JSON list of C-alpha atoms in Angstrom, two decimals:
[
{"chain": "A", "resi": 1, "resn": "ARG", "atom": "CA", "xyz": [0.00, 0.00, 0.00]},
{"chain": "A", "resi": 2, "resn": "LYS", "atom": "CA", "xyz": [1.31, 3.45, -0.89]},
{"chain": "A", "resi": 3, "resn": "GLU", "atom": "CA", "xyz": [2.24, 5.71, 2.03]},
{"chain": "A", "resi": 4, "resn": "VAL", "atom": "CA", "xyz": [-0.01, 8.50, 0.78]},
{"chain": "A", "resi": 5, "resn": "GLU", "atom": "CA", "xyz": [-2.68, 7.81, -1.79]},
{"chain": "A", "resi": 6, "resn": "GLN", "atom": "CA", "xyz": [-4.72, 10.24, -3.84]},
{"chain": "A", "resi": 7, "resn": "ASP", "atom": "CA", "xyz": [-6.99, 10.02, -6.85]},
{"chain": "A", "resi": 8, "resn": "PRO", "atom": "CA", "xyz": [-4.88, 11.63, -9.61]},
{"chain": "A", "resi": 9, "resn": "GLY", "atom": "CA", "xyz": [-7.93, 13.02, -11.41]},
{"chain": "A", "resi": 10, "resn": "PRO", "atom": "CA", "xyz": [-8.19, 15.15, -13.43]},
{"chain": "A", "resi": 11, "resn": "PHE", "atom": "CA", "xyz": [-11.25, 16.76, -11.92]},
{"chain": "A", "resi": 12, "resn": "ASN", "atom": "CA", "xyz": [-12.84, 19.08, -14.47]},
{"chain": "A", "resi": 13, "resn": "VAL", "atom": "CA", "xyz": [-15.40, 21.34, -12.80]},
{"chain": "A", "resi": 14, "resn": "PRO", "atom": "CA", "xyz": [-17.26, 24.49, -13.86]},
{"chain": "A", "resi": 15, "resn": "GLU", "atom": "CA", "xyz": [-16.60, 27.80, -12.15]},
{"chain": "A", "resi": 16, "resn": "GLY", "atom": "CA", "xyz": [-18.62, 28.12, -8.98]},
{"chain": "A", "resi": 17, "resn": "ALA", "atom": "CA", "xyz": [-18.78, 24.38, -8.32]},
{"chain": "A", "resi": 18, "resn": "THR", "atom": "CA", "xyz": [-17.83, 22.67, -5.09]},
{"chain": "A", "resi": 19, "resn": "VAL", "atom": "CA", "xyz": [-15.20, 19.98, -5.36]},
{"chain": "A", "resi": 20, "resn": "ALA", "atom": "CA", "xyz": [-13.79, 17.56, -2.80]},
{"chain": "A", "resi": 21, "resn": "PHE", "atom": "CA", "xyz": [-10.48, 15.71, -2.77]},
{"chain": "A", "resi": 22, "resn": "ASN", "atom": "CA", "xyz": [-9.61, 12.75, -0.61]},
{"chain": "A", "resi": 23, "resn": "CYS", "atom": "CA", "xyz": [-6.37, 11.27, 0.57]},
{"chain": "A", "resi": 24, "resn": "THR", "atom": "CA", "xyz": [-5.48, 8.22, 2.65]},
{"chain": "A", "resi": 25, "resn": "TYR", "atom": "CA", "xyz": [-2.24, 7.50, 4.47]},
{"chain": "A", "resi": 26, "resn": "SER", "atom": "CA", "xyz": [-0.85, 4.20, 5.64]},
{"chain": "A", "resi": 27, "resn": "ASN", "atom": "CA", "xyz": [1.35, 5.10, 8.62]},
{"chain": "A", "resi": 28, "resn": "SER", "atom": "CA", "xyz": [-0.83, 5.41, 11.70]},
{"chain": "A", "resi": 29, "resn": "ALA", "atom": "CA", "xyz": [2.05, 7.14, 13.54]},
{"chain": "A", "resi": 30, "resn": "SER", "atom": "CA", "xyz": [1.87, 10.14, 11.19]},
{"chain": "A", "resi": 31, "resn": "GLN", "atom": "CA", "xyz": [1.64, 13.39, 13.11]},
{"chain": "A", "resi": 32, "resn": "SER", "atom": "CA", "xyz": [1.17, 16.33, 10.76]},
{"chain": "A", "resi": 33, "resn": "PHE", "atom": "CA", "xyz": [-0.91, 16.71, 7.66]},
{"chain": "A", "resi": 34, "resn": "PHE", "atom": "CA", "xyz": [-1.01, 19.34, 4.96]},
{"chain": "A", "resi": 35, "resn": "TRP", "atom": "CA", "xyz": [-2.49, 20.26, 1.64]},
{"chain": "A", "resi": 36, "resn": "TYR", "atom": "CA", "xyz": [-0.04, 21.87, -0.75]},
{"chain": "A", "resi": 37, "resn": "ARG", "atom": "CA", "xyz": [-0.84, 23.35, -4.12]},
{"chain": "A", "resi": 38, "resn": "GLN", "atom": "CA", "xyz": [1.47, 22.91, -7.12]},
{"chain": "A", "resi": 39, "resn": "ASP", "atom": "CA", "xyz": [1.13, 24.86, -10.32]},
{"chain": "A", "resi": 40, "resn": "CYS", "atom": "CA", "xyz": [2.64, 23.42, -13.49]},
{"chain": "A", "resi": 41, "resn": "ARG", "atom": "CA", "xyz": [6.44, 23.20, -13.22]},
{"chain": "A", "resi": 42, "resn": "LYS", "atom": "CA", "xyz": [6.47, 25.21, -10.00]},
{"chain": "A", "resi": 43, "resn": "GLU", "atom": "CA", "xyz": [7.30, 24.38, -6.41]},
{"chain": "A", "resi": 44, "resn": "PRO", "atom": "CA", "xyz": [4.73, 23.05, -3.93]},
{"chain": "A", "resi": 45, "resn": "LYS", "atom": "CA", "xyz": [3.21, 25.83, -1.83]},
{"chain": "A", "resi": 46, "resn": "LEU", "atom": "CA", "xyz": [1.36, 25.32, 1.42]},
{"chain": "A", "resi": 47, "resn": "LEU", "atom": "CA", "xyz": [-2.39, 25.70, 1.07]},
{"chain": "A", "resi": 48, "resn": "MET", "atom": "CA", "xyz": [-3.33, 24.73, 4.60]},
{"chain": "A", "resi": 49, "resn": "SER", "atom": "CA", "xyz": [-2.47, 22.51, 7.50]},
{"chain": "A", "resi": 50, "resn": "VAL", "atom": "CA", "xyz": [-5.03, 19.88, 8.49]},
{"chain": "A", "resi": 51, "resn": "TYR", "atom": "CA", "xyz": [-6.18, 19.32, 12.05]},
{"chain": "A", "resi": 52, "resn": "SER", "atom": "CA", "xyz": [-8.46, 16.74, 13.65]},
{"chain": "A", "resi": 53, "resn": "SER", "atom": "CA", "xyz": [-10.91, 19.46, 14.56]},
{"chain": "A", "resi": 54, "resn": "GLY", "atom": "CA", "xyz": [-11.10, 20.51, 10.94]},
{"chain": "A", "resi": 55, "resn": "ASN", "atom": "CA", "xyz": [-10.10, 23.90, 9.69]},
{"chain": "A", "resi": 56, "resn": "GLU", "atom": "CA", "xyz": [-11.41, 26.42, 7.24]},
{"chain": "A", "resi": 57, "resn": "ASP", "atom": "CA", "xyz": [-9.69, 29.18, 5.29]},
{"chain": "A", "resi": 58, "resn": "GLY", "atom": "CA", "xyz": [-12.09, 31.13, 3.14]},
{"chain": "A", "resi": 59, "resn": "ARG", "atom": "CA", "xyz": [-13.43, 28.80, 0.46]},
{"chain": "A", "resi": 60, "resn": "PHE", "atom": "CA", "xyz": [-11.21, 25.92, 1.59]},
{"chain": "A", "resi": 61, "resn": "THR", "atom": "CA", "xyz": [-12.04, 23.39, 4.30]},
{"chain": "A", "resi": 62, "resn": "ALA", "atom": "CA", "xyz": [-9.75, 20.56, 5.39]},
{"chain": "A", "resi": 63, "resn": "GLN", "atom": "CA", "xyz": [-10.65, 17.60, 7.57]},
{"chain": "A", "resi": 64, "resn": "LEU", "atom": "CA", "xyz": [-8.63, 14.83, 9.19]},
{"chain": "A", "resi": 65, "resn": "ASN", "atom": "CA", "xyz": [-10.01, 11.50, 10.35]},
{"chain": "A", "resi": 66, "resn": "ARG", "atom": "CA", "xyz": [-7.25, 9.74, 12.27]},
{"chain": "A", "resi": 67, "resn": "ALA", "atom": "CA", "xyz": [-9.28, 6.59, 12.88]},
{"chain": "A", "resi": 68, "resn": "SER", "atom": "CA", "xyz": [-9.78, 6.08, 9.14]},
{"chain": "A", "resi": 69, "resn": "GLN", "atom": "CA", "xyz": [-6.39, 7.61, 8.21]},
{"chain": "A", "resi": 70, "resn": "TYR", "atom": "CA", "xyz": [-8.18, 9.89, 5.81]},
{"chain": "A", "resi": 71, "resn": "ILE", "atom": "CA", "xyz": [-7.74, 13.55, 4.88]},
{"chain": "A", "resi": 72, "resn": "SER", "atom": "CA", "xyz": [-10.05, 15.67, 2.77]},
{"chain": "A", "resi": 73, "resn": "LEU", "atom": "CA", "xyz": [-10.05, 19.06, 1.11]},
{"chain": "A", "resi": 74, "resn": "LEU", "atom": "CA", "xyz": [-13.23, 20.85, 0.06]},
{"chain": "A", "resi": 75, "resn": "ILE", "atom": "CA", "xyz": [-13.13, 23.82, -2.29]},
{"chain": "A", "resi": 76, "resn": "ARG", "atom": "CA", "xyz": [-16.31, 25.88, -2.54]},
{"chain": "A", "resi": 77, "resn": "ASP", "atom": "CA", "xyz": [-17.19, 28.33, -5.30]},
{"chain": "A", "resi": 78, "resn": "SER", "atom": "CA", "xyz": [-14.31, 27.22, -7.53]},
{"chain": "A", "resi": 79, "resn": "LYS", "atom": "CA", "xyz": [-12.39, 29.92, -9.38]},
{"chain": "A", "resi": 80, "resn": "LEU", "atom": "CA", "xyz": [-10.38, 29.59, -12.58]},
{"chain": "A", "resi": 81, "resn": "SER", "atom": "CA", "xyz": [-7.31, 30.40, -10.49]},
{"chain": "A", "resi": 82, "resn": "ASP", "atom": "CA", "xyz": [-7.89, 27.27, -8.40]},
{"chain": "A", "resi": 83, "resn": "SER", "atom": "CA", "xyz": [-6.74, 25.17, -11.37]},
{"chain": "A", "resi": 84, "resn": "ALA", "atom": "CA", "xyz": [-3.64, 23.35, -10.11]},
{"chain": "A", "resi": 85, "resn": "THR", "atom": "CA", "xyz": [-2.50, 20.04, -8.66]},
{"chain": "A", "resi": 86, "resn": "TYR", "atom": "CA", "xyz": [-3.38, 19.55, -5.00]},
{"chain": "A", "resi": 87, "resn": "LEU", "atom": "CA", "xyz": [-0.85, 17.53, -3.01]},
{"chain": "A", "resi": 88, "resn": "CYS", "atom": "CA", "xyz": [-1.68, 15.63, 0.15]},
{"chain": "A", "resi": 89, "resn": "VAL", "atom": "CA", "xyz": [1.40, 15.74, 2.39]},
{"chain": "A", "resi": 90, "resn": "VAL", "atom": "CA", "xyz": [2.04, 13.74, 5.55]},
{"chain": "A", "resi": 91, "resn": "ASN", "atom": "CA", "xyz": [4.78, 14.10, 8.16]},
{"chain": "A", "resi": 92, "resn": "ARG", "atom": "CA", "xyz": [5.79, 11.56, 10.78]},
{"chain": "A", "resi": 93, "resn": "GLY", "atom": "CA", "xyz": [6.44, 14.41, 13.17]},
{"chain": "A", "resi": 94, "resn": "GLY", "atom": "CA", "xyz": [9.00, 16.95, 14.19]},
{"chain": "A", "resi": 95, "resn": "TYR", "atom": "CA", "xyz": [11.62, 17.69, 11.58]},
{"chain": "A", "resi": 96, "resn": "GLN", "atom": "CA", "xyz": [11.35, 14.46, 9.66]},
{"chain": "A", "resi": 97, "resn": "LYS", "atom": "CA", "xyz": [10.82, 14.25, 5.92]},
{"chain": "A", "resi": 98, "resn": "VAL", "atom": "CA", "xyz": [7.40, 14.81, 4.47]},
{"chain": "A", "resi": 99, "resn": "THR", "atom": "CA", "xyz": [5.77, 12.28, 2.15]},
{"chain": "A", "resi": 100, "resn": "PHE", "atom": "CA", "xyz": [3.78, 13.44, -0.83]},
{"chain": "A", "resi": 101, "resn": "GLY", "atom": "CA", "xyz": [0.84, 11.87, -2.54]},
{"chain": "A", "resi": 102, "resn": "THR", "atom": "CA", "xyz": [0.81, 11.82, -6.32]},
{"chain": "A", "resi": 103, "resn": "GLY", "atom": "CA", "xyz": [-1.47, 14.86, -6.34]},
{"chain": "A", "resi": 104, "resn": "THR", "atom": "CA", "xyz": [-4.96, 15.45, -7.69]},
{"chain": "A", "resi": 105, "resn": "LYS", "atom": "CA", "xyz": [-5.24, 17.65, -10.73]},
{"chain": "A", "resi": 106, "resn": "LEU", "atom": "CA", "xyz": [-8.06, 20.20, -10.77]},
{"chain": "A", "resi": 107, "resn": "GLN", "atom": "CA", "xyz": [-9.13, 22.07, -13.88]},
{"chain": "A", "resi": 108, "resn": "VAL", "atom": "CA", "xyz": [-11.79, 24.74, -13.35]},
{"chain": "A", "resi": 109, "resn": "ILE", "atom": "CA", "xyz": [-13.61, 25.47, -16.59]},
{"chain": "A", "resi": 110, "resn": "PRO", "atom": "CA", "xyz": [-15.25, 28.82, -17.48]},
{"chain": "B", "resi": 1, "resn": "GLU", "atom": "CA", "xyz": [8.41, 37.41, 3.35]},
{"chain": "B", "resi": 2, "resn": "PRO", "atom": "CA", "xyz": [11.50, 35.19, 3.62]},
{"chain": "B", "resi": 3, "resn": "GLU", "atom": "CA", "xyz": [11.84, 32.53, 0.97]},
{"chain": "B", "resi": 4, "resn": "VAL", "atom": "CA", "xyz": [14.04, 29.65, -0.10]},
{"chain": "B", "resi": 5, "resn": "THR", "atom": "CA", "xyz": [16.07, 30.43, -3.21]},
{"chain": "B", "resi": 6, "resn": "GLN", "atom": "CA", "xyz": [17.73, 28.04, -5.63]},
{"chain": "B", "resi": 7, "resn": "THR", "atom": "CA", "xyz": [20.25, 28.39, -8.44]},
{"chain": "B", "resi": 8, "resn": "PRO", "atom": "CA", "xyz": [20.44, 27.74, -11.28]},
{"chain": "B", "resi": 9, "resn": "SER", "atom": "CA", "xyz": [16.83, 27.57, -12.37]},
{"chain": "B", "resi": 10, "resn": "HIS", "atom": "CA", "xyz": [17.79, 25.23, -15.22]},
{"chain": "B", "resi": 11, "resn": "GLN", "atom": "CA", "xyz": [20.91, 23.12, -15.66]},
{"chain": "B", "resi": 12, "resn": "VAL", "atom": "CA", "xyz": [21.70, 21.11, -18.76]},
{"chain": "B", "resi": 13, "resn": "THR", "atom": "CA", "xyz": [24.56, 18.63, -18.55]},
{"chain": "B", "resi": 14, "resn": "GLN", "atom": "CA", "xyz": [26.06, 15.67, -20.34]},
{"chain": "B", "resi": 15, "resn": "MET", "atom": "CA", "xyz": [25.73, 12.20, -18.89]},
{"chain": "B", "resi": 16, "resn": "GLY", "atom": "CA", "xyz": [28.65, 11.43, -16.60]},
{"chain": "B", "resi": 17, "resn": "GLN", "atom": "CA", "xyz": [29.31, 15.05, -15.67]},
{"chain": "B", "resi": 18, "resn": "GLU", "atom": "CA", "xyz": [29.15, 16.41, -12.14]},
{"chain": "B", "resi": 19, "resn": "VAL", "atom": "CA", "xyz": [26.56, 18.99, -11.19]},
{"chain": "B", "resi": 20, "resn": "ILE", "atom": "CA", "xyz": [26.10, 21.11, -8.10]},
{"chain": "B", "resi": 21, "resn": "LEU", "atom": "CA", "xyz": [22.70, 22.50, -7.27]},
{"chain": "B", "resi": 22, "resn": "ARG", "atom": "CA", "xyz": [22.60, 25.40, -4.85]},
{"chain": "B", "resi": 23, "resn": "CYS", "atom": "CA", "xyz": [20.04, 26.49, -2.31]},
{"chain": "B", "resi": 24, "resn": "VAL", "atom": "CA", "xyz": [19.81, 29.29, 0.23]},
{"chain": "B", "resi": 25, "resn": "PRO", "atom": "CA", "xyz": [17.35, 28.21, 2.94]},
{"chain": "B", "resi": 26, "resn": "ILE", "atom": "CA", "xyz": [15.39, 30.65, 5.07]},
{"chain": "B", "resi": 27, "resn": "SER", "atom": "CA", "xyz": [17.92, 32.21, 7.41]},
{"chain": "B", "resi": 28, "resn": "ASN", "atom": "CA", "xyz": [16.68, 31.13, 10.84]},
{"chain": "B", "resi": 29, "resn": "HIS", "atom": "CA", "xyz": [15.74, 27.61, 9.79]},
{"chain": "B", "resi": 30, "resn": "LEU", "atom": "CA", "xyz": [17.86, 24.71, 10.98]},
{"chain": "B", "resi": 31, "resn": "TYR", "atom": "CA", "xyz": [16.59, 21.68, 9.04]},
{"chain": "B", "resi": 32, "resn": "PHE", "atom": "CA", "xyz": [17.06, 21.42, 5.30]},
{"chain": "B", "resi": 33, "resn": "TYR", "atom": "CA", "xyz": [15.92, 18.94, 2.68]},
{"chain": "B", "resi": 34, "resn": "TRP", "atom": "CA", "xyz": [16.30, 17.99, -0.94]},
{"chain": "B", "resi": 35, "resn": "TYR", "atom": "CA", "xyz": [13.44, 16.47, -2.90]},
{"chain": "B", "resi": 36, "resn": "ARG", "atom": "CA", "xyz": [13.13, 15.63, -6.56]},
{"chain": "B", "resi": 37, "resn": "GLN", "atom": "CA", "xyz": [10.23, 15.35, -8.97]},
{"chain": "B", "resi": 38, "resn": "ILE", "atom": "CA", "xyz": [10.59, 13.49, -12.24]},
{"chain": "B", "resi": 39, "resn": "LEU", "atom": "CA", "xyz": [8.26, 14.93, -14.87]},
{"chain": "B", "resi": 40, "resn": "GLY", "atom": "CA", "xyz": [4.74, 13.64, -14.38]},
{"chain": "B", "resi": 41, "resn": "GLN", "atom": "CA", "xyz": [5.57, 11.88, -11.12]},
{"chain": "B", "resi": 42, "resn": "LYS", "atom": "CA", "xyz": [5.24, 12.69, -7.45]},
{"chain": "B", "resi": 43, "resn": "VAL", "atom": "CA", "xyz": [7.66, 14.64, -5.30]},
{"chain": "B", "resi": 44, "resn": "GLU", "atom": "CA", "xyz": [10.17, 12.24, -3.69]},
{"chain": "B", "resi": 45, "resn": "PHE", "atom": "CA", "xyz": [12.35, 12.75, -0.64]},
{"chain": "B", "resi": 46, "resn": "LEU", "atom": "CA", "xyz": [16.10, 12.54, -1.14]},
{"chain": "B", "resi": 47, "resn": "VAL", "atom": "CA", "xyz": [17.83, 13.70, 2.04]},
{"chain": "B", "resi": 48, "resn": "SER", "atom": "CA", "xyz": [17.44, 15.74, 5.21]},
{"chain": "B", "resi": 49, "resn": "PHE", "atom": "CA", "xyz": [20.25, 17.69, 6.87]},
{"chain": "B", "resi": 50, "resn": "TYR", "atom": "CA", "xyz": [20.70, 19.13, 10.34]},
{"chain": "B", "resi": 51, "resn": "ASN", "atom": "CA", "xyz": [23.68, 20.42, 12.26]},
{"chain": "B", "resi": 52, "resn": "ASN", "atom": "CA", "xyz": [26.02, 19.74, 9.35]},
{"chain": "B", "resi": 53, "resn": "GLU", "atom": "CA", "xyz": [25.03, 16.11, 9.13]},
{"chain": "B", "resi": 54, "resn": "ILE", "atom": "CA", "xyz": [22.67, 13.99, 7.10]},
{"chain": "B", "resi": 55, "resn": "SER", "atom": "CA", "xyz": [19.79, 13.02, 9.38]},
{"chain": "B", "resi": 56, "resn": "GLU", "atom": "CA", "xyz": [17.90, 10.81, 6.94]},
{"chain": "B", "resi": 57, "resn": "LYS", "atom": "CA", "xyz": [18.27, 9.73, 3.33]},
{"chain": "B", "resi": 58, "resn": "SER", "atom": "CA", "xyz": [16.20, 7.72, 0.89]},
{"chain": "B", "resi": 59, "resn": "GLU", "atom": "CA", "xyz": [17.18, 4.80, -1.32]},
{"chain": "B", "resi": 60, "resn": "ILE", "atom": "CA", "xyz": [17.50, 7.24, -4.22]},
{"chain": "B", "resi": 61, "resn": "PHE", "atom": "CA", "xyz": [20.30, 9.08, -2.40]},
{"chain": "B", "resi": 62, "resn": "ASP", "atom": "CA", "xyz": [23.12, 6.70, -3.30]},
{"chain": "B", "resi": 63, "resn": "ASP", "atom": "CA", "xyz": [26.88, 7.24, -3.40]},
{"chain": "B", "resi": 64, "resn": "GLN", "atom": "CA", "xyz": [26.55, 9.49, -6.44]},
{"chain": "B", "resi": 65, "resn": "PHE", "atom": "CA", "xyz": [24.83, 12.12, -4.29]},
{"chain": "B", "resi": 66, "resn": "SER", "atom": "CA", "xyz": [26.25, 14.30, -1.56]},
{"chain": "B", "resi": 67, "resn": "VAL", "atom": "CA", "xyz": [25.12, 17.36, 0.36]},
{"chain": "B", "resi": 68, "resn": "GLU", "atom": "CA", "xyz": [27.07, 20.10, 2.02]},
{"chain": "B", "resi": 69, "resn": "ARG", "atom": "CA", "xyz": [26.63, 23.35, 3.85]},
{"chain": "B", "resi": 70, "resn": "PRO", "atom": "CA", "xyz": [29.90, 25.02, 2.83]},
{"chain": "B", "resi": 71, "resn": "ASP", "atom": "CA", "xyz": [29.13, 28.29, 4.61]},
{"chain": "B", "resi": 72, "resn": "GLY", "atom": "CA", "xyz": [26.45, 29.77, 6.82]},
{"chain": "B", "resi": 73, "resn": "SER", "atom": "CA", "xyz": [23.94, 30.30, 4.04]},
{"chain": "B", "resi": 74, "resn": "ASN", "atom": "CA", "xyz": [24.33, 27.88, 1.13]},
{"chain": "B", "resi": 75, "resn": "PHE", "atom": "CA", "xyz": [23.12, 24.28, 1.06]},
{"chain": "B", "resi": 76, "resn": "THR", "atom": "CA", "xyz": [24.28, 22.26, -1.94]},
{"chain": "B", "resi": 77, "resn": "LEU", "atom": "CA", "xyz": [23.39, 18.98, -3.62]},
{"chain": "B", "resi": 78, "resn": "LYS", "atom": "CA", "xyz": [26.12, 17.40, -5.72]},
{"chain": "B", "resi": 79, "resn": "ILE", "atom": "CA", "xyz": [25.58, 14.62, -8.22]},
{"chain": "B", "resi": 80, "resn": "ARG", "atom": "CA", "xyz": [28.98, 13.15, -9.06]},
{"chain": "B", "resi": 81, "resn": "SER", "atom": "CA", "xyz": [28.30, 11.39, -12.33]},
{"chain": "B", "resi": 82, "resn": "THR", "atom": "CA", "xyz": [24.91, 12.21, -13.73]},
{"chain": "B", "resi": 83, "resn": "LYS", "atom": "CA", "xyz": [22.72, 9.61, -15.41]},
{"chain": "B", "resi": 84, "resn": "LEU", "atom": "CA", "xyz": [19.86, 10.14, -17.84]},
{"chain": "B", "resi": 85, "resn": "GLU", "atom": "CA", "xyz": [17.42, 9.14, -15.10]},
{"chain": "B", "resi": 86, "resn": "ASP", "atom": "CA", "xyz": [18.64, 11.99, -12.88]},
{"chain": "B", "resi": 87, "resn": "SER", "atom": "CA", "xyz": [16.72, 14.38, -15.13]},
{"chain": "B", "resi": 88, "resn": "ALA", "atom": "CA", "xyz": [14.13, 15.93, -12.84]},
{"chain": "B", "resi": 89, "resn": "MET", "atom": "CA", "xyz": [13.12, 19.01, -10.91]},
{"chain": "B", "resi": 90, "resn": "TYR", "atom": "CA", "xyz": [15.11, 19.28, -7.69]},
{"chain": "B", "resi": 91, "resn": "PHE", "atom": "CA", "xyz": [13.51, 21.18, -4.82]},
{"chain": "B", "resi": 92, "resn": "CYS", "atom": "CA", "xyz": [15.27, 22.40, -1.73]},
{"chain": "B", "resi": 93, "resn": "ALA", "atom": "CA", "xyz": [13.18, 22.94, 1.40]},
{"chain": "B", "resi": 94, "resn": "SER", "atom": "CA", "xyz": [13.67, 24.27, 4.89]},
{"chain": "B", "resi": 95, "resn": "GLN", "atom": "CA", "xyz": [11.56, 23.56, 7.93]},
{"chain": "B", "resi": 96, "resn": "GLY", "atom": "CA", "xyz": [9.61, 26.28, 9.67]},
{"chain": "B", "resi": 97, "resn": "PRO", "atom": "CA", "xyz": [7.68, 25.95, 12.94]},
{"chain": "B", "resi": 98, "resn": "ASN", "atom": "CA", "xyz": [4.88, 24.08, 11.18]},
{"chain": "B", "resi": 99, "resn": "GLU", "atom": "CA", "xyz": [5.47, 23.36, 7.53]},
{"chain": "B", "resi": 100, "resn": "GLN", "atom": "CA", "xyz": [8.31, 23.02, 5.06]},
{"chain": "B", "resi": 101, "resn": "PHE", "atom": "CA", "xyz": [8.99, 25.86, 2.67]},
{"chain": "B", "resi": 102, "resn": "PHE", "atom": "CA", "xyz": [10.09, 24.92, -0.82]},
{"chain": "B", "resi": 103, "resn": "GLY", "atom": "CA", "xyz": [12.39, 26.74, -3.20]},
{"chain": "B", "resi": 104, "resn": "PRO", "atom": "CA", "xyz": [11.43, 27.31, -6.85]},
{"chain": "B", "resi": 105, "resn": "GLY", "atom": "CA", "xyz": [13.46, 24.31, -7.95]},
{"chain": "B", "resi": 106, "resn": "THR", "atom": "CA", "xyz": [16.28, 23.56, -10.38]},
{"chain": "B", "resi": 107, "resn": "ARG", "atom": "CA", "xyz": [15.30, 21.75, -13.55]},
{"chain": "B", "resi": 108, "resn": "LEU", "atom": "CA", "xyz": [18.13, 19.32, -14.33]},
{"chain": "B", "resi": 109, "resn": "THR", "atom": "CA", "xyz": [18.31, 17.92, -17.84]},
{"chain": "B", "resi": 110, "resn": "VAL", "atom": "CA", "xyz": [20.87, 15.18, -18.49]},
{"chain": "B", "resi": 111, "resn": "LEU", "atom": "CA", "xyz": [21.63, 14.53, -22.16]}
]
């Protein structure tokens, strides 16, 4: 089983739609969880950290379910500028390496 | 806002040649990393570095690779004898209080 697993997509959605991405991780000892965004041929950039209590940042909501080892990202009212690859990233804790999923590609269509 | 910088942005080299990729991490960070991303594939961990020592490395990071912090600011990745399969985007990262910050990457093309 892959350490971090995501549906690669692509997800093609119209502007204004709500879209949800899921991610599962295999190491139950994982401590920190993130969603990064990667534009084509650019570096990953932090979108948001993910907490068990869930967290929201504007149109973006992230959830963590430790029991199911599952992370989600919800994007409401999609904009054209949201088109990118969304990377699920997991850390075993502290200053250890992070592990990336393959990413889910989102294309928002006018 | 402080950022991780990398040079060069693009490096083209012949197979068998040595390359050095350079990074300047965020100044008050202490943990540094190299990752690579082959075109169309996921970002993969290569090595982590703390206190002038490698703290963890992956199977990819074999004897052809080395890292160094030659002075107080630069963090370098050296590939001794490049192979075609080393062609990839190489990202440097440094660890903040919560997340890792990534540099813009060096695109390495081995011919």
